[in-house]
Amino acid sequence: DGGITQSPKYLFRKEGQNVTLSCEQNLNHDAMYWYRQDPGQGLRLIYYSQIVNDFQKGDIAEGYSVSREKKESFPLTVTSAQKNPTAFYLCASSIGARGHSPLHFGNGTRLTVT
Amino acid sequence: AQKITQTQPGMFVQEKEAVTLDCTYDTSDQSYGLFWYKQPSSGEMIFLIYQGSYDEQNATEGRYSLNFQKARKSTNLVISASQLGDSAMYFCAMREGQSGGSNYKLTFGKGTLLTVNP
């Protein structure tokens, strides 16, 4: 079955360490996204990528980095520069960005930094 | 200013009854798309229904329908015949147009927590 796989489901790190969240899709979608969700909040866009080897900052990119070396993969690195990294991270993909193409989401990674 | 406003932090409904979840939006674009997602306690985001700004009819998808009032900039989600499995967070989101180009970003509201009582 096609879908988006995020791993791991839960991640624990010490403050000051970089951590990389995995996102893989087999939907053959061109666009991929990373969103962050905090308790009681909606989703906020961190980074997105329209095609391989290209990505753009979203609304809250500071302290994060991404790469898009393959169409299927869009890993997110949470760096030590991110002041409040503890959150639920959701990866998504879409066929394109026109009109009615919805985002398809993975199951998320819950990151806890202590 | 918030682009997507969901004024109901929580809603309760009896099983088998209908419920309406409110969403208003703010955009100066003529072309835009509105989406609703469901997020169960497990965390995944499930796409429910879409309404385009030029669609003349309200969107329907099974038990989900939208009450789209363009002049009032609102797109309320109606869930008919509620089921216990409908208990979840519901998010409204918007993709704004860019003069015929693409806009990849979806902007989300803060969500409404729906609880279906037996």
mmCIF file of C-alpha atoms in Angstrom:
data_model
loop_
_atom_site.group_PDB
_atom_site.id
_atom_site.type_symbol
_atom_site.label_atom_id
_atom_site.label_comp_id
_atom_site.label_asym_id
_atom_site.label_seq_id
_atom_site.Cartn_x
_atom_site.Cartn_y
_atom_site.Cartn_z
ATOM 1 C CA ASP A 1 0.000 0.000 0.000
ATOM 2 C CA GLY A 2 1.224 3.497 -0.803
ATOM 3 C CA GLY A 3 1.787 5.917 1.976
ATOM 4 C CA ILE A 4 4.119 8.019 4.066
ATOM 5 C CA THR A 5 6.336 6.453 6.715
ATOM 6 C CA GLN A 6 7.741 8.465 9.560
ATOM 7 C CA SER A 7 10.186 6.959 11.968
ATOM 8 C CA PRO A 8 10.595 6.633 14.827
ATOM 9 C CA LYS A 9 7.187 7.201 16.400
ATOM 10 C CA TYR A 10 8.751 8.455 19.653
ATOM 11 C CA LEU A 11 12.169 10.078 19.983
ATOM 12 C CA PHE A 12 13.984 11.258 23.079
ATOM 13 C CA ARG A 13 17.077 13.440 23.047
ATOM 14 C CA LYS A 14 19.180 15.467 25.418
ATOM 15 C CA GLU A 15 19.318 19.195 25.024
ATOM 16 C CA GLY A 16 22.151 20.326 22.763
ATOM 17 C CA GLN A 17 22.030 17.293 20.468
ATOM 18 C CA ASN A 18 20.975 17.376 16.854
ATOM 19 C CA VAL A 19 18.358 14.812 15.862
ATOM 20 C CA THR A 20 17.103 13.696 12.441
ATOM 21 C CA LEU A 21 13.513 12.645 11.766
ATOM 22 C CA SER A 22 12.909 10.319 8.854
ATOM 23 C CA CYS A 23 10.160 10.681 6.238
ATOM 24 C CA GLU A 24 9.736 8.340 3.267
ATOM 25 C CA GLN A 25 6.885 8.239 0.738
ATOM 26 C CA ASN A 26 6.049 5.776 -2.030
ATOM 27 C CA LEU A 27 3.174 7.778 -3.511
ATOM 28 C CA ASN A 28 5.349 9.233 -6.284
ATOM 29 C CA HIS A 29 4.454 12.721 -5.078
ATOM 30 C CA ASP A 30 6.611 15.648 -6.120
ATOM 31 C CA ALA A 31 6.002 17.898 -3.118
ATOM 32 C CA MET A 32 6.868 17.123 0.498
ATOM 33 C CA TYR A 33 6.398 19.098 3.701
ATOM 34 C CA TRP A 34 7.283 19.210 7.364
ATOM 35 C CA TYR A 35 4.822 20.601 9.909
ATOM 36 C CA ARG A 36 5.128 21.058 13.635
ATOM 37 C CA GLN A 37 2.196 20.696 16.048
ATOM 38 C CA ASP A 38 2.178 21.910 19.644
ATOM 39 C CA PRO A 39 -0.562 21.055 22.188
ATOM 40 C CA GLY A 40 -3.752 22.971 21.491
ATOM 41 C CA GLN A 41 -2.292 24.457 18.332
ATOM 42 C CA GLY A 42 -2.763 23.965 14.658
ATOM 43 C CA LEU A 43 -0.011 22.852 12.339
ATOM 44 C CA ARG A 44 2.800 25.228 11.426
ATOM 45 C CA LEU A 45 4.923 24.785 8.319
ATOM 46 C CA ILE A 46 8.655 24.285 8.845
ATOM 47 C CA TYR A 47 9.987 23.481 5.354
ATOM 48 C CA TYR A 48 8.635 22.266 2.050
ATOM 49 C CA SER A 49 10.132 20.878 -1.132
ATOM 50 C CA GLN A 50 8.603 21.042 -4.593
ATOM 51 C CA ILE A 51 11.157 18.845 -6.364
ATOM 52 C CA VAL A 52 14.369 16.977 -5.691
ATOM 53 C CA ASN A 53 17.322 19.148 -4.629
ATOM 54 C CA ASP A 54 15.063 22.108 -3.938
ATOM 55 C CA PHE A 55 13.363 23.247 -0.737
ATOM 56 C CA GLN A 56 11.984 26.441 0.804
ATOM 57 C CA LYS A 57 11.583 27.740 4.331
ATOM 58 C CA GLY A 58 8.142 27.786 5.855
ATOM 59 C CA ASP A 59 6.909 29.957 8.707
ATOM 60 C CA ILE A 60 9.114 28.532 11.477
ATOM 61 C CA ALA A 61 12.318 27.281 9.795
ATOM 62 C CA GLU A 62 14.785 28.635 12.356
ATOM 63 C CA GLY A 63 16.666 25.835 14.087
ATOM 64 C CA TYR A 64 15.714 23.234 11.476
ATOM 65 C CA SER A 65 17.361 21.911 8.313
ATOM 66 C CA VAL A 66 16.230 19.560 5.542
ATOM 67 C CA SER A 67 17.542 17.796 2.460
ATOM 68 C CA ARG A 68 15.817 16.368 -0.622
ATOM 69 C CA GLU A 69 18.307 14.130 -2.398
ATOM 70 C CA LYS A 70 15.669 11.612 -3.501
ATOM 71 C CA LYS A 71 12.051 12.068 -4.502
ATOM 72 C CA GLU A 72 10.964 9.555 -1.872
ATOM 73 C CA SER A 73 12.812 11.014 1.112
ATOM 74 C CA PHE A 74 12.671 14.319 3.010
ATOM 75 C CA PRO A 75 14.512 14.060 6.359
ATOM 76 C CA LEU A 76 14.244 16.849 8.927
ATOM 77 C CA THR A 77 17.099 17.711 11.294
ATOM 78 C CA VAL A 78 16.231 19.472 14.519
ATOM 79 C CA THR A 79 19.383 21.314 15.521
ATOM 80 C CA SER A 80 20.544 22.488 18.917
ATOM 81 C CA ALA A 81 19.676 26.011 17.771
ATOM 82 C CA GLN A 82 15.947 25.224 17.957
ATOM 83 C CA LYS A 83 14.881 26.745 21.282
ATOM 84 C CA ASN A 84 11.758 24.647 21.906
ATOM 85 C CA PRO A 85 12.171 21.396 19.974
ATOM 86 C CA THR A 86 9.733 19.261 21.977
ATOM 87 C CA ALA A 87 6.712 18.821 19.719
ATOM 88 C CA PHE A 88 4.814 16.490 17.403
ATOM 89 C CA TYR A 89 6.278 16.526 13.882
ATOM 90 C CA LEU A 90 4.225 15.618 10.835
ATOM 91 C CA CYS A 91 5.550 14.924 7.357
ATOM 92 C CA ALA A 92 3.264 15.229 4.335
ATOM 93 C CA SER A 93 3.319 14.975 0.571
ATOM 94 C CA SER A 94 1.135 16.048 -2.327
ATOM 95 C CA ILE A 95 0.925 15.434 -6.069
ATOM 96 C CA GLY A 96 1.168 19.150 -6.688
ATOM 97 C CA ALA A 97 -0.036 22.379 -5.200
ATOM 98 C CA ARG A 98 -2.801 23.491 -7.508
ATOM 99 C CA GLY A 99 -6.425 23.515 -6.574
ATOM 100 C CA HIS A 100 -7.716 20.518 -4.791
ATOM 101 C CA SER A 101 -4.599 18.402 -4.300
ATOM 102 C CA PRO A 102 -4.664 17.584 -0.590
ATOM 103 C CA LEU A 103 -1.709 16.851 1.628
ATOM 104 C CA HIS A 104 -1.276 13.227 2.666
ATOM 105 C CA PHE A 105 0.281 12.869 6.100
ATOM 106 C CA GLY A 106 2.430 10.323 7.890
ATOM 107 C CA ASN A 107 1.662 9.154 11.418
ATOM 108 C CA GLY A 108 4.030 11.650 13.001
ATOM 109 C CA THR A 109 7.056 11.600 15.288
ATOM 110 C CA ARG A 110 6.760 12.807 18.849
ATOM 111 C CA LEU A 111 10.069 14.390 19.870
ATOM 112 C CA THR A 112 10.910 15.032 23.505
ATOM 113 C CA VAL A 113 14.060 16.961 24.391
ATOM 114 C CA THR A 114 15.131 17.172 28.023
ATOM 115 C CA ALA B 1 -4.354 38.368 11.842
ATOM 116 C CA GLN B 2 -5.237 34.709 11.769
ATOM 117 C CA LYS B 3 -5.996 33.340 8.334
ATOM 118 C CA ILE B 4 -8.074 30.438 9.648
ATOM 119 C CA THR B 5 -10.277 30.765 12.726
ATOM 120 C CA GLN B 6 -12.023 27.888 14.446
ATOM 121 C CA THR B 7 -13.944 29.410 17.331
ATOM 122 C CA GLN B 8 -15.088 26.176 18.987
ATOM 123 C CA PRO B 9 -12.290 24.604 21.064
ATOM 124 C CA GLY B 10 -14.580 21.688 21.908
ATOM 125 C CA MET B 11 -17.929 20.310 20.797
ATOM 126 C CA PHE B 12 -20.144 17.505 22.095
ATOM 127 C CA VAL B 13 -22.735 15.572 20.118
ATOM 128 C CA GLN B 14 -24.935 12.580 20.784
ATOM 129 C CA GLU B 15 -24.371 9.495 18.675
ATOM 130 C CA LYS B 16 -26.520 9.482 15.496
ATOM 131 C CA GLU B 17 -27.103 13.251 15.607
ATOM 132 C CA ALA B 18 -25.621 15.831 13.233
ATOM 133 C CA VAL B 19 -22.994 18.371 14.268
ATOM 134 C CA THR B 20 -21.592 21.508 12.643
ATOM 135 C CA LEU B 21 -17.998 22.631 13.123
ATOM 136 C CA ASP B 22 -17.295 26.257 12.296
ATOM 137 C CA CYS B 23 -14.460 27.708 10.263
ATOM 138 C CA THR B 24 -13.901 31.229 8.964
ATOM 139 C CA TYR B 25 -11.009 32.326 6.801
ATOM 140 C CA ASP B 26 -9.297 35.487 5.704
ATOM 141 C CA THR B 27 -7.828 35.983 2.240
ATOM 142 C CA SER B 28 -7.720 38.638 -0.440
ATOM 143 C CA ASP B 29 -7.218 36.052 -3.181
ATOM 144 C CA GLN B 30 -10.084 35.179 -5.510
ATOM 145 C CA SER B 31 -8.771 31.662 -6.056
ATOM 146 C CA TYR B 32 -8.259 29.458 -3.024
ATOM 147 C CA GLY B 33 -9.024 26.017 -1.676
ATOM 148 C CA LEU B 34 -10.423 24.951 1.681
ATOM 149 C CA PHE B 35 -9.711 21.587 3.299
ATOM 150 C CA TRP B 36 -10.903 19.735 6.374
ATOM 151 C CA TYR B 37 -8.794 17.150 8.190
ATOM 152 C CA LYS B 38 -9.540 14.763 11.037
ATOM 153 C CA GLN B 39 -6.898 13.904 13.639
ATOM 154 C CA PRO B 40 -7.751 10.974 15.954
ATOM 155 C CA SER B 41 -5.884 10.554 19.222
ATOM 156 C CA SER B 42 -3.335 8.369 17.410
ATOM 157 C CA GLY B 43 -2.068 11.505 15.656
ATOM 158 C CA GLU B 44 -2.400 10.894 11.923
ATOM 159 C CA MET B 45 -4.078 13.579 9.817
ATOM 160 C CA ILE B 46 -6.874 12.255 7.614
ATOM 161 C CA PHE B 47 -8.127 14.321 4.670
ATOM 162 C CA LEU B 48 -11.924 14.568 4.690
ATOM 163 C CA ILE B 49 -13.255 17.039 2.156
ATOM 164 C CA TYR B 50 -12.318 19.915 -0.148
ATOM 165 C CA GLN B 51 -14.092 23.073 -1.362
ATOM 166 C CA GLY B 52 -12.732 25.298 -4.122
ATOM 167 C CA SER B 53 -13.494 28.999 -4.099
ATOM 168 C CA TYR B 54 -15.102 28.781 -7.544
ATOM 169 C CA ASP B 55 -17.190 25.712 -6.767
ATOM 170 C CA GLU B 56 -20.829 26.656 -7.042
ATOM 171 C CA GLN B 57 -22.128 23.730 -5.060
ATOM 172 C CA ASN B 58 -21.320 22.756 -1.510
ATOM 173 C CA ALA B 59 -18.938 19.813 -1.340
ATOM 174 C CA THR B 60 -20.189 16.490 0.004
ATOM 175 C CA GLU B 61 -18.303 13.301 0.811
ATOM 176 C CA GLY B 62 -20.341 10.562 2.431
ATOM 177 C CA ARG B 63 -21.444 11.770 5.871
ATOM 178 C CA TYR B 64 -19.367 14.953 5.497
ATOM 179 C CA SER B 65 -20.638 18.083 3.823
ATOM 180 C CA LEU B 66 -19.615 21.721 3.753
ATOM 181 C CA ASN B 67 -21.781 24.765 4.247
ATOM 182 C CA PHE B 68 -19.708 27.147 2.124
ATOM 183 C CA GLN B 69 -20.706 30.816 2.391
ATOM 184 C CA LYS B 70 -18.233 32.717 0.270
ATOM 185 C CA ALA B 71 -19.467 36.226 1.095
ATOM 186 C CA ARG B 72 -19.131 35.487 4.793
ATOM 187 C CA LYS B 73 -15.820 33.667 4.263
ATOM 188 C CA SER B 74 -16.951 30.628 6.146
ATOM 189 C CA THR B 75 -16.816 26.927 5.401
ATOM 190 C CA ASN B 76 -18.511 24.938 8.137
ATOM 191 C CA LEU B 77 -18.188 21.160 8.273
ATOM 192 C CA VAL B 78 -21.387 19.200 8.849
ATOM 193 C CA ILE B 79 -21.088 15.608 10.040
ATOM 194 C CA SER B 80 -24.361 13.723 9.791
ATOM 195 C CA ALA B 81 -25.341 10.668 11.846
ATOM 196 C CA SER B 82 -22.371 10.969 14.214
ATOM 197 C CA GLN B 83 -20.545 7.812 15.210
ATOM 198 C CA LEU B 84 -18.324 7.124 18.197
ATOM 199 C CA GLY B 85 -15.372 6.882 15.807
ATOM 200 C CA ASP B 86 -15.908 10.497 14.802
ATOM 201 C CA SER B 87 -14.447 11.620 18.140
ATOM 202 C CA ALA B 88 -11.271 13.465 17.140
ATOM 203 C CA MET B 89 -9.715 16.866 16.470
ATOM 204 C CA TYR B 90 -10.932 18.520 13.291
ATOM 205 C CA PHE B 91 -8.815 21.059 11.437
ATOM 206 C CA CYS B 92 -9.807 23.523 8.768
ATOM 207 C CA ALA B 93 -7.069 24.585 6.324
ATOM 208 C CA MET B 94 -6.676 26.910 3.341
ATOM 209 C CA ARG B 95 -4.441 27.034 0.286
ATOM 210 C CA GLU B 96 -4.366 30.491 -1.268
ATOM 211 C CA GLY B 97 -3.940 31.019 -4.974
ATOM 212 C CA GLN B 98 -1.172 33.009 -6.602
ATOM 213 C CA SER B 99 -2.446 34.418 -9.889
ATOM 214 C CA GLY B 100 -2.408 31.121 -11.729
ATOM 215 C CA GLY B 101 0.774 29.861 -10.141
ATOM 216 C CA SER B 102 1.166 27.383 -7.343
ATOM 217 C CA ASN B 103 1.068 27.871 -3.632
ATOM 218 C CA TYR B 104 2.289 24.856 -1.794
ATOM 219 C CA LYS B 105 1.448 26.012 1.674
ATOM 220 C CA LEU B 106 -1.624 24.922 3.602
ATOM 221 C CA THR B 107 -2.472 27.176 6.550
ATOM 222 C CA PHE B 108 -4.267 25.419 9.395
ATOM 223 C CA GLY B 109 -6.636 26.577 12.118
ATOM 224 C CA LYS B 110 -6.183 25.536 15.745
ATOM 225 C CA GLY B 111 -8.804 22.833 15.540
ATOM 226 C CA THR B 112 -12.002 21.733 17.271
ATOM 227 C CA LEU B 113 -12.106 18.693 19.544
ATOM 228 C CA LEU B 114 -15.284 16.736 18.831
ATOM 229 C CA THR B 115 -16.576 14.242 21.365
ATOM 230 C CA VAL B 116 -19.373 11.884 20.376
ATOM 231 C CA ASN B 117 -21.355 10.596 23.356
ATOM 232 C CA PRO B 118 -23.111 7.205 23.284
#
